[in-house]
CSV table of C-alpha atoms (C1' of nucleotides) in Angstrom, one decimal:
chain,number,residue,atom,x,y,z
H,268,UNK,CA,26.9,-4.2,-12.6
H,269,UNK,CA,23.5,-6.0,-13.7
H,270,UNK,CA,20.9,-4.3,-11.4
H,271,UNK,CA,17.8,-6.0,-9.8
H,272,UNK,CA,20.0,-9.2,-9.6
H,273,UNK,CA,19.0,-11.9,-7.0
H,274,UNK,CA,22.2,-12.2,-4.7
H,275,UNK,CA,23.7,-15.3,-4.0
H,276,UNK,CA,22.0,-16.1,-0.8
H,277,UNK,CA,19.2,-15.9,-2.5
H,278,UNK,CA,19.5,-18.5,-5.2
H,279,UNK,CA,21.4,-20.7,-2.6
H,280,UNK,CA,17.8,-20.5,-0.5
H,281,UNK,CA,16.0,-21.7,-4.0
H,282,UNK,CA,18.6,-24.9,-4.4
H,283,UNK,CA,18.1,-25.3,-1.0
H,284,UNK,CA,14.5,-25.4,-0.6
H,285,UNK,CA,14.1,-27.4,-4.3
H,286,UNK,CA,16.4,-30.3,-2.6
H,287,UNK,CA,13.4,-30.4,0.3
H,288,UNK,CA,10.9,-30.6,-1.8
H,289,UNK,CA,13.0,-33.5,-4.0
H,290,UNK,CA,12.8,-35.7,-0.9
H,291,UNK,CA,10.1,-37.9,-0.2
H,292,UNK,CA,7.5,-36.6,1.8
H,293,UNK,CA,8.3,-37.1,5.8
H,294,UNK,CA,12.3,-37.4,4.9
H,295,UNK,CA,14.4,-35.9,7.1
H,296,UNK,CA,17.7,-34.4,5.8
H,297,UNK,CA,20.9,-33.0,7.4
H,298,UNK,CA,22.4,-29.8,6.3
H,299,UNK,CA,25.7,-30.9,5.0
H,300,UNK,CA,24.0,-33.0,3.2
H,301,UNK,CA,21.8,-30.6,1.2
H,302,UNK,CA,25.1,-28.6,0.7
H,303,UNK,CA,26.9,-30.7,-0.8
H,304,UNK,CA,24.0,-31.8,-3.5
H,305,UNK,CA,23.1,-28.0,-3.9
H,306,UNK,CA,26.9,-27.0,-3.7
H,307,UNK,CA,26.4,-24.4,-1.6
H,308,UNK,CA,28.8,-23.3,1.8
H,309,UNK,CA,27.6,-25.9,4.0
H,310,UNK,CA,27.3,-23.0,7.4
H,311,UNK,CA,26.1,-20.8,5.0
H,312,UNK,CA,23.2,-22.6,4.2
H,313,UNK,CA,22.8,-23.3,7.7
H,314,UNK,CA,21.9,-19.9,8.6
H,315,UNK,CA,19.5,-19.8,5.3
H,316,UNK,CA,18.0,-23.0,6.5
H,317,UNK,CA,17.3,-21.5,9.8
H,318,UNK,CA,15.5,-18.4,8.3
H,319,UNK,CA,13.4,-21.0,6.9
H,320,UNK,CA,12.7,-21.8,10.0
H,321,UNK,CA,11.6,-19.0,11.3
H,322,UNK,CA,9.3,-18.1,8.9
H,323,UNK,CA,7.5,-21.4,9.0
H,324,UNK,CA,8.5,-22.4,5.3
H,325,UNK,CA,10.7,-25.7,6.8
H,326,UNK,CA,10.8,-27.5,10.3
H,327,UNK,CA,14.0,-28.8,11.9
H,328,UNK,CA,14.9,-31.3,15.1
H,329,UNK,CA,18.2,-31.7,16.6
H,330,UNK,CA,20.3,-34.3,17.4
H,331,UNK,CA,20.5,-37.7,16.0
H,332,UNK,CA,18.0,-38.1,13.0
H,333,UNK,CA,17.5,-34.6,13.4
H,334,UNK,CA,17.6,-32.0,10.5
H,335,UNK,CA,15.5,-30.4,8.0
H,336,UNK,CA,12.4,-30.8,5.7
H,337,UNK,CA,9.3,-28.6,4.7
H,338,UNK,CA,6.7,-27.3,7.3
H,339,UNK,CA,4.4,-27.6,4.3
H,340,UNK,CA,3.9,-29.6,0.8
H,341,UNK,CA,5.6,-28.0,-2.0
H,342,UNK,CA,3.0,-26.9,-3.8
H,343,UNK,CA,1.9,-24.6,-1.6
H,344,UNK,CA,5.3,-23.0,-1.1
H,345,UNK,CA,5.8,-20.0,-3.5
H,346,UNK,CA,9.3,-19.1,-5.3
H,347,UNK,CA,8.1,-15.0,-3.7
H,348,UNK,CA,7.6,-17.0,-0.1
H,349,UNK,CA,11.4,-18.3,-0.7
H,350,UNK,CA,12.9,-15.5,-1.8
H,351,UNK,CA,11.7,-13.1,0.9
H,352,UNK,CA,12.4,-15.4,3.3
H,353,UNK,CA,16.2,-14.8,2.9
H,354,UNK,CA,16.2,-10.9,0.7
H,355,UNK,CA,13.4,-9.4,2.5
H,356,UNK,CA,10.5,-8.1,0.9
H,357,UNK,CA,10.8,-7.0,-2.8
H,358,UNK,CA,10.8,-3.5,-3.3
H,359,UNK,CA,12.7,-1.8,-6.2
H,360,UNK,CA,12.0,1.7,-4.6
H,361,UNK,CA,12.9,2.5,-1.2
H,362,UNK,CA,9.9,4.9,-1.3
H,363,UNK,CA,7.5,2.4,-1.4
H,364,UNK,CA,7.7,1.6,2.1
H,365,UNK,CA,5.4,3.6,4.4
H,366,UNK,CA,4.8,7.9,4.2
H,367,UNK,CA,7.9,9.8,5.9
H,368,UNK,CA,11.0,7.2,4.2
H,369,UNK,CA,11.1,9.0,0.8
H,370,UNK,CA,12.7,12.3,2.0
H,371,UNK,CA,11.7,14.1,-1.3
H,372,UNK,CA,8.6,14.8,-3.0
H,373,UNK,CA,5.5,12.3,-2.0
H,374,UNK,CA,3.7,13.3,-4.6
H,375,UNK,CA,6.7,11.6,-7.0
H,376,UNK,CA,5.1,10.5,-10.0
H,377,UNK,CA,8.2,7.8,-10.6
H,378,UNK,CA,6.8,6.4,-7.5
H,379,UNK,CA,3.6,5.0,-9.0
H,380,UNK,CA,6.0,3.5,-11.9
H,381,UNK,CA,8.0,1.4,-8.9
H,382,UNK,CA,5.2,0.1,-7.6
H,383,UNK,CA,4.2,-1.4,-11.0
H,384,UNK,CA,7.2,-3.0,-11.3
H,385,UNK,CA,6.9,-3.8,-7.7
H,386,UNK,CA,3.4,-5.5,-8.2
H,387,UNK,CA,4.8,-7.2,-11.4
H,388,UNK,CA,7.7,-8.9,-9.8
H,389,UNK,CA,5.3,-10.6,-6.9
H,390,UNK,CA,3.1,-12.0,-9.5
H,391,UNK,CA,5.4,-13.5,-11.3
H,392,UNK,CA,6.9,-14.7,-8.0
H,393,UNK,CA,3.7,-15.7,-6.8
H,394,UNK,CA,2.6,-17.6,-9.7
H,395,UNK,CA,5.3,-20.0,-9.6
H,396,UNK,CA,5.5,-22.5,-6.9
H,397,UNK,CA,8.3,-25.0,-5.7
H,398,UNK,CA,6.2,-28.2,-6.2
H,399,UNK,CA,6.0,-26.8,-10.4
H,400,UNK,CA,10.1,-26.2,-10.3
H,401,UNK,CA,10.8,-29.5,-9.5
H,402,UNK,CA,8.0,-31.2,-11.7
H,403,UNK,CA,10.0,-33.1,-14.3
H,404,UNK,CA,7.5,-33.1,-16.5
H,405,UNK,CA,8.0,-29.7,-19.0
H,406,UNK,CA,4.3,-28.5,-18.7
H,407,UNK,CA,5.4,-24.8,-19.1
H,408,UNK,CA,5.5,-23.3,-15.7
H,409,UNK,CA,4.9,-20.0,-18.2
H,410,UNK,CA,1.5,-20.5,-18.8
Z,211,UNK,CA,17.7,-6.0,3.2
Z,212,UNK,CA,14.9,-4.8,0.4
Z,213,UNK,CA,15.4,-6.9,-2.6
Z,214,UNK,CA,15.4,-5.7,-6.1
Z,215,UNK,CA,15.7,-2.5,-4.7
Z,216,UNK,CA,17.2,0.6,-7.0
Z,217,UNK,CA,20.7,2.7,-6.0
Z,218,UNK,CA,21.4,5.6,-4.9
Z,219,UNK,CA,23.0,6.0,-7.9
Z,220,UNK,CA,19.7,4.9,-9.9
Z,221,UNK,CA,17.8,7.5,-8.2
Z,222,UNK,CA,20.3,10.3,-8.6
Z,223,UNK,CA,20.5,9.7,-12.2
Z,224,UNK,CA,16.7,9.6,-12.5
Z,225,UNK,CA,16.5,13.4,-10.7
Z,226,UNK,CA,19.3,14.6,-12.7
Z,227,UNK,CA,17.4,13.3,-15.9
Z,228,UNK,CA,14.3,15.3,-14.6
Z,229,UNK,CA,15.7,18.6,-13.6
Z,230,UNK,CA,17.6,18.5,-17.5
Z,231,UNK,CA,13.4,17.6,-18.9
Z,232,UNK,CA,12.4,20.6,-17.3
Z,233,UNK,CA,14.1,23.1,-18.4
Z,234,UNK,CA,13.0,24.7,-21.8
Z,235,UNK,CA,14.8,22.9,-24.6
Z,236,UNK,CA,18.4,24.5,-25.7
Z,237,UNK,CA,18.5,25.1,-22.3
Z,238,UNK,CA,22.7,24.6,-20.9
Z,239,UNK,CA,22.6,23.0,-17.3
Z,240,UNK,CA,25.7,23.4,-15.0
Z,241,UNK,CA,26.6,20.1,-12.5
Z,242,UNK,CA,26.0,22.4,-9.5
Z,243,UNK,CA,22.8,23.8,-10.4
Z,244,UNK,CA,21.6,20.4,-11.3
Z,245,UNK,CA,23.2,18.8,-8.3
Z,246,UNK,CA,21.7,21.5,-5.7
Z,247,UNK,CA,18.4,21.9,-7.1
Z,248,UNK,CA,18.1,18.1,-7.3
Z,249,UNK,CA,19.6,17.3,-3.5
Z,250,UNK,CA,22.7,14.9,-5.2
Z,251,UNK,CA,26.6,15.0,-4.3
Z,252,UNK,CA,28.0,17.3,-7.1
Z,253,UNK,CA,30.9,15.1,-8.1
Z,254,UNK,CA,28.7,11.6,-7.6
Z,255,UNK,CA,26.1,13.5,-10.1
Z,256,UNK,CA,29.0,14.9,-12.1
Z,257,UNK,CA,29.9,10.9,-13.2
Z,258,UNK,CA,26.2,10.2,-13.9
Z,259,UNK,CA,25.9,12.8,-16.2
Z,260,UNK,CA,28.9,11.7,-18.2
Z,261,UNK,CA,27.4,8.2,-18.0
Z,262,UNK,CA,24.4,10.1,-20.1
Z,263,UNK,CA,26.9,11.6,-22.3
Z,264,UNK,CA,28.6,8.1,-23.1
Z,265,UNK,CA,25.2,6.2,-24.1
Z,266,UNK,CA,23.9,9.4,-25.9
Z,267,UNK,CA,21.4,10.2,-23.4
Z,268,UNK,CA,22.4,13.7,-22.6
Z,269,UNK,CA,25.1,16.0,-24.3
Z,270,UNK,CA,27.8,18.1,-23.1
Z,271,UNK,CA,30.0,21.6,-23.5
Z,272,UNK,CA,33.2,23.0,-21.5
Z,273,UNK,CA,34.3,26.2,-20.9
Z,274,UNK,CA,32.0,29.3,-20.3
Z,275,UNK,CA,28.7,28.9,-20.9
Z,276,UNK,CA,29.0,25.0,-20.8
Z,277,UNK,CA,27.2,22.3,-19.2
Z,278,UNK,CA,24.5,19.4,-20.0
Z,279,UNK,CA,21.1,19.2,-21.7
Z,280,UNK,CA,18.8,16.3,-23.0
Z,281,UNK,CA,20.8,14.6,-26.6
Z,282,UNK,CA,16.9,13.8,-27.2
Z,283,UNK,CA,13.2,14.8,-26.7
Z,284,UNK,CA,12.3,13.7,-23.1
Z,285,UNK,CA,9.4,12.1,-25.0
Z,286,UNK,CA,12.0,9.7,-26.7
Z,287,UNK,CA,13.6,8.5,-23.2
Z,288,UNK,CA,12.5,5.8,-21.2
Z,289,UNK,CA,13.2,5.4,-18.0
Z,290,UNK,CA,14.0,2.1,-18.9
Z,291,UNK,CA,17.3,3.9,-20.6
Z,292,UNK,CA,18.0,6.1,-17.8
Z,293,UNK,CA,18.5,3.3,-15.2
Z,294,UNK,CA,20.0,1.0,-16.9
Z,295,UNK,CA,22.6,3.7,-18.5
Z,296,UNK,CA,24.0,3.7,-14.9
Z,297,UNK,CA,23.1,0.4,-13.4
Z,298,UNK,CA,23.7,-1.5,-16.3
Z,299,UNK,CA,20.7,-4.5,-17.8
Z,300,UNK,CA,18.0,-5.8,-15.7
Z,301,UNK,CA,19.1,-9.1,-15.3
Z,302,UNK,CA,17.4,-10.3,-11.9
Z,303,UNK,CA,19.4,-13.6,-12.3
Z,304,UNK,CA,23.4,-14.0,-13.6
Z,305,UNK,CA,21.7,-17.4,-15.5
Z,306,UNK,CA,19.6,-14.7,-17.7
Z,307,UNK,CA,23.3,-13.7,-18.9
Z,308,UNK,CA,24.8,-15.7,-22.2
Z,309,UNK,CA,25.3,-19.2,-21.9
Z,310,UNK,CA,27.9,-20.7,-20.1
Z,311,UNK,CA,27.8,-18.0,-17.5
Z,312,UNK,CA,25.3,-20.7,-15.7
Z,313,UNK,CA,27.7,-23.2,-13.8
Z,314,UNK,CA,24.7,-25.0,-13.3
Z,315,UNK,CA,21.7,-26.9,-14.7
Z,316,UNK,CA,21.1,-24.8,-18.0
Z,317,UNK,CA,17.7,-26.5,-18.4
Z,318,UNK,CA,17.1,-25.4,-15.0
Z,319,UNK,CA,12.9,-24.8,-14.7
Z,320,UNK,CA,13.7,-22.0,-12.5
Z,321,UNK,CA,15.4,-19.7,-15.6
Z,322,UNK,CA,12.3,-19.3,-17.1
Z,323,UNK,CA,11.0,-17.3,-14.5
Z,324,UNK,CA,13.5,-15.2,-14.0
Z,325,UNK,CA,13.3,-14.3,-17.5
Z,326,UNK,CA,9.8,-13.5,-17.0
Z,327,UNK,CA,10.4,-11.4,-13.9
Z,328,UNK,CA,12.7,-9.3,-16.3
Z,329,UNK,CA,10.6,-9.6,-19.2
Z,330,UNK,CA,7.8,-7.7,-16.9
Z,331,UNK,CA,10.2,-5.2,-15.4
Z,332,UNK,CA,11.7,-3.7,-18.8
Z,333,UNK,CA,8.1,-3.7,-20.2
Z,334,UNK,CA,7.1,-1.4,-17.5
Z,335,UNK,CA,10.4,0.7,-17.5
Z,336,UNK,CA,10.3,0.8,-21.4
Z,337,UNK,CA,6.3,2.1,-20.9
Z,338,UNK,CA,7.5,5.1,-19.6
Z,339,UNK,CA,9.2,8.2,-20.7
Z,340,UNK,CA,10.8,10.9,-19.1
Z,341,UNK,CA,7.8,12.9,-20.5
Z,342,UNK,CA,5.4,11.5,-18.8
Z,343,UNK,CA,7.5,12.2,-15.7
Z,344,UNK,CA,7.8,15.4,-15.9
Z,345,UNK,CA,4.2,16.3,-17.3
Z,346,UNK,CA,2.3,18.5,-14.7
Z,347,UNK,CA,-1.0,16.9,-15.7
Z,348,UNK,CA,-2.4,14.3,-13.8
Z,349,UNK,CA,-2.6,11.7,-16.6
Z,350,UNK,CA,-2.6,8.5,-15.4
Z,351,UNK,CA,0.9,7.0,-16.5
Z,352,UNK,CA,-0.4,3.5,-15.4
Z,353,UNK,CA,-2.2,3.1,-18.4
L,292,DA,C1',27.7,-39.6,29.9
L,293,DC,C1',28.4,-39.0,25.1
L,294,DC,C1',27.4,-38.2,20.5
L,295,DT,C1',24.7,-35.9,16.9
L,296,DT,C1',22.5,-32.2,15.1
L,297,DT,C1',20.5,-27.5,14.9
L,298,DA,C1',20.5,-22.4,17.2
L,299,DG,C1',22.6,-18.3,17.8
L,300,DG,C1',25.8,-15.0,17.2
L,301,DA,C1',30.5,-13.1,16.9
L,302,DC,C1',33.7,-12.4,13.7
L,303,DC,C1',36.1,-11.9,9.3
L,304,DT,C1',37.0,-11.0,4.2
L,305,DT,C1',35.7,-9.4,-0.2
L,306,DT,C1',33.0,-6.7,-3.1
L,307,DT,C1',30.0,-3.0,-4.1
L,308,DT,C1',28.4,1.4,-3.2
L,309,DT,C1',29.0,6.1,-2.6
L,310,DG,C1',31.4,9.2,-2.7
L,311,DT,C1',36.0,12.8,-2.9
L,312,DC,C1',40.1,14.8,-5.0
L,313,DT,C1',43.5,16.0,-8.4
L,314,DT,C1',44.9,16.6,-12.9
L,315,DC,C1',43.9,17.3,-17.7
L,316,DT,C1',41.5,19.0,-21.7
L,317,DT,C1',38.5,22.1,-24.0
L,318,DA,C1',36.2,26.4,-24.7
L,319,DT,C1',35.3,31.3,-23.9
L,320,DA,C1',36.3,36.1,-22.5
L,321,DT,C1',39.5,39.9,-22.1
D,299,DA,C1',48.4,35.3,-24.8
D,300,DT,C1',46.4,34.7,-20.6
D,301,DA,C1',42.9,34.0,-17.3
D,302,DT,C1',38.8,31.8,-16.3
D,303,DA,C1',35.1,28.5,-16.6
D,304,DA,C1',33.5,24.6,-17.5
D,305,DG,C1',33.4,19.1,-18.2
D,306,DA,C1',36.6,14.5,-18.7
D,307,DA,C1',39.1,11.0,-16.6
D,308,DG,C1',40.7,8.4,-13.3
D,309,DA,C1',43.0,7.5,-8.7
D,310,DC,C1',41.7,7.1,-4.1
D,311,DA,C1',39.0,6.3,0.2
D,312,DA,C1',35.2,5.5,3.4
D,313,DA,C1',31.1,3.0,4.4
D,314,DA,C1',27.9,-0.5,3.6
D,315,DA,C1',26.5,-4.9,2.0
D,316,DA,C1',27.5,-9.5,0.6
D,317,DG,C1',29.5,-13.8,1.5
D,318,DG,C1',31.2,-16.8,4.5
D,319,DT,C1',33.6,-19.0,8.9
D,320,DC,C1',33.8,-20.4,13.6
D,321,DC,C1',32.8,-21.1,18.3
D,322,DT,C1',29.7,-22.0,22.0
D,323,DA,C1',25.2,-23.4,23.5
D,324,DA,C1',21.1,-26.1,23.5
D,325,DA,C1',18.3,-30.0,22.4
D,326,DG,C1',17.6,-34.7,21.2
D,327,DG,C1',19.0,-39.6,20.7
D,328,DT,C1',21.9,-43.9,22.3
DNA sequence: ACCTTTAGGACCTTTTTTGTCTTCTTATAT
DNA sequence: ATATAAGAAGACAAAAAAGGTCCTAAAGGT
């Protein structure tokens, strides 16, 4: 019932990547173990792990000593780089994708509105990165 | 696979909100005019427009000569009311809910941000009225 | 060879979305 | 009174998305 909510995947992707970026730098770790810190389905976050992957936000080896750990250092990870990574990209409308998706009027003026909130959200997002989420230090990630 | 991305529902509502702005006020809307002229399901549209009745949105007769029109000015709606009368709050993370409803860290640095992200989303819903939407003029409602 | 760990994808269950349909109530017209 | 014309309410259902499991393959280490 509450709309715009981040789905469960995708707050399993943010404990997931914050348990990375806890580790020493170099540190390896293996997926059942970041499950059961971040309590999160163990193949589940597999598969979230693996998107990670893909898009270059983490690097994994197999086998023994194998596993998991940033491509990059956490501070230049963003929370909008994470987030998309497992939700796709943010869009509130589905007519802000290219011309020829929004059947009805292109001339909408609610579209205009949706791409404020649009630009909005990926500020925000991009403002924030993982290094300053898992800072224990309060400086106030809010500006 | 969009995030954040608005309903069918949200969309509908938003149409049938516009076609009830438009016509001249004390104007009586039927479901199936509002429902054909604005390409919705009549029966899906036919809840919405209760919905609109129930949070005071929009009124309603029966019988002959019934149907729905705006309980207010569109100038005194925000779209901001119109999405979440059918979606429900903008809550882009279940922690933004009460406490308690957070099984996790409640000092959790990543909250705060959410709240932002919602903080930003309402104030650009809430900067917009149904007005403005339906205004033929060219005024730029980005402010 | 054998074990460990990720890769990939098929598969399943539950929930949410997107509707439809039937019955009831209220109001008007004749 | 009776017929007709609406909306009100809620049961029901199909489709899509979310949430998660499982199995086999591939790659790396011992």
């Amino acid at each position: 019932m509450e709309m715009m909510e981040l789905t469960r995947k995708g707050e399993y992707a943010i404990r997931g990547i914050l348990y990375l970026a806890r580790q020493p730098r170099g540190t390896v770790s293996l997926v059942g173990d970041i499950a059961q810190a971040s309590e999160v389905p163990k193949t589940f976050l597999a598969k979230i792990l693996r998107e990670f992957v893909k898009v270059g936000l983490a690097t994994s080896s197999r086998g023994t000593g194998g596993g998991f750990s940033l491509a990059r250092p956490a501070d230049c990870i963003t929370l909008r780089e994470v987030v998309e990574a497992v939700e796709g990209p943010i869009l509130p409308n589905r007519c802000l994708l290219g011309t020829g998706t929004c059947e009805r009027d292109v001339t909408c003026r609610v579209h205009p509105v949706w791409k404020k909130v649009r630009d909005q959200i990926v500020s925000v997002l991009d403002g924030v990165t993982i290094a300053e989420l898992v800072r224990e230090d309060d400086g106030d990630i809010l500006k």
